[in-house]
mmCIF file of C-alpha atoms in Angstrom:
data_model
loop_
_atom_site.group_PDB
_atom_site.id
_atom_site.type_symbol
_atom_site.label_atom_id
_atom_site.label_comp_id
_atom_site.label_asym_id
_atom_site.label_seq_id
_atom_site.Cartn_x
_atom_site.Cartn_y
_atom_site.Cartn_z
ATOM 1 C CA MET A 27 139.629 210.850 65.151
ATOM 2 C CA PRO A 28 143.079 209.405 64.971
ATOM 3 C CA PRO A 29 144.915 213.053 65.167
ATOM 4 C CA ALA A 30 143.045 213.617 68.517
ATOM 5 C CA GLU A 31 144.244 209.832 69.752
ATOM 6 C CA ALA A 32 147.585 210.456 68.876
ATOM 7 C CA MET A 33 147.520 213.850 71.323
ATOM 8 C CA ALA A 34 146.047 211.743 73.891
ATOM 9 C CA CYS A 35 148.978 209.561 73.903
ATOM 10 C CA GLY A 36 151.502 212.702 73.892
ATOM 11 C CA CYS A 37 152.455 212.282 70.356
ATOM 12 C CA VAL A 38 153.123 215.399 68.351
ATOM 13 C CA VAL A 39 150.473 215.918 65.695
ATOM 14 C CA VAL A 40 151.283 218.103 62.539
ATOM 15 C CA GLY A 41 147.738 218.647 60.814
ATOM 16 C CA PHE A 42 146.242 221.206 58.462
ATOM 17 C CA ASP A 43 143.638 223.198 60.751
ATOM 18 C CA GLY A 44 140.903 222.932 58.206
ATOM 19 C CA ASP A 45 137.599 221.368 58.853
ATOM 20 C CA ALA A 46 137.495 219.470 62.070
ATOM 21 C CA GLY A 47 141.170 219.869 62.642
ATOM 22 C CA GLY A 48 141.024 223.275 63.745
ATOM 23 C CA GLU A 49 138.901 222.213 66.662
ATOM 24 C CA PHE A 50 141.111 219.917 68.452
ATOM 25 C CA MET A 51 144.035 221.206 67.864
ATOM 26 C CA ARG A 52 143.560 224.106 69.278
ATOM 27 C CA ALA A 53 141.290 222.619 72.337
ATOM 28 C CA PRO A 54 143.294 223.439 75.805
ATOM 29 C CA GLY A 55 145.099 220.495 76.952
ATOM 30 C CA SER A 56 145.018 218.632 73.795
ATOM 31 C CA GLY A 57 148.548 218.164 73.606
ATOM 32 C CA PHE A 58 151.422 219.394 71.576
ATOM 33 C CA CYS A 59 150.238 220.237 68.595
ATOM 34 C CA MET A 60 151.062 222.107 65.358
ATOM 35 C CA PRO A 61 148.383 223.535 63.341
ATOM 36 C CA VAL A 62 149.520 224.571 59.668
ATOM 37 C CA GLN A 63 146.752 226.863 57.535
ATOM 38 C CA ASN A 64 145.001 224.607 55.396
ATOM 39 C CA GLY A 65 146.834 224.316 52.434
ATOM 40 C CA ASP A 66 149.979 225.581 53.064
ATOM 41 C CA MET A 67 152.300 222.961 51.804
ATOM 42 C CA LEU A 68 155.473 224.865 52.467
ATOM 43 C CA ALA A 69 154.333 225.587 56.268
ATOM 44 C CA MET A 70 153.618 221.771 56.411
ATOM 45 C CA ALA A 71 157.040 221.201 55.552
ATOM 46 C CA LYS A 72 158.646 223.460 57.589
ATOM 47 C CA ALA A 73 156.440 222.149 61.039
ATOM 48 C CA VAL A 74 157.422 218.639 60.322
ATOM 49 C CA HIS A 75 161.238 219.828 59.449
ATOM 50 C CA HIS A 76 160.891 221.342 63.090
ATOM 51 C CA VAL A 77 159.203 218.203 64.892
ATOM 52 C CA MET A 78 161.888 216.266 63.372
ATOM 53 C CA SER A 79 164.633 218.250 64.717
ATOM 54 C CA MET A 80 163.562 218.309 68.048
ATOM 55 C CA SER A 81 164.407 214.866 68.773
#
């Protein structure tokens, strides 16, 4: 639930798309999110780097 709450506040969420994460991270109007394939640590690192470079 915390990622959904963060997106509702306009925060960027980077997370794995496995389990329930895939449901709310793909919902239309759910905020800015970057779903990463479950277990792909390199993709997670790249997504975090991308988000950090946006500020």
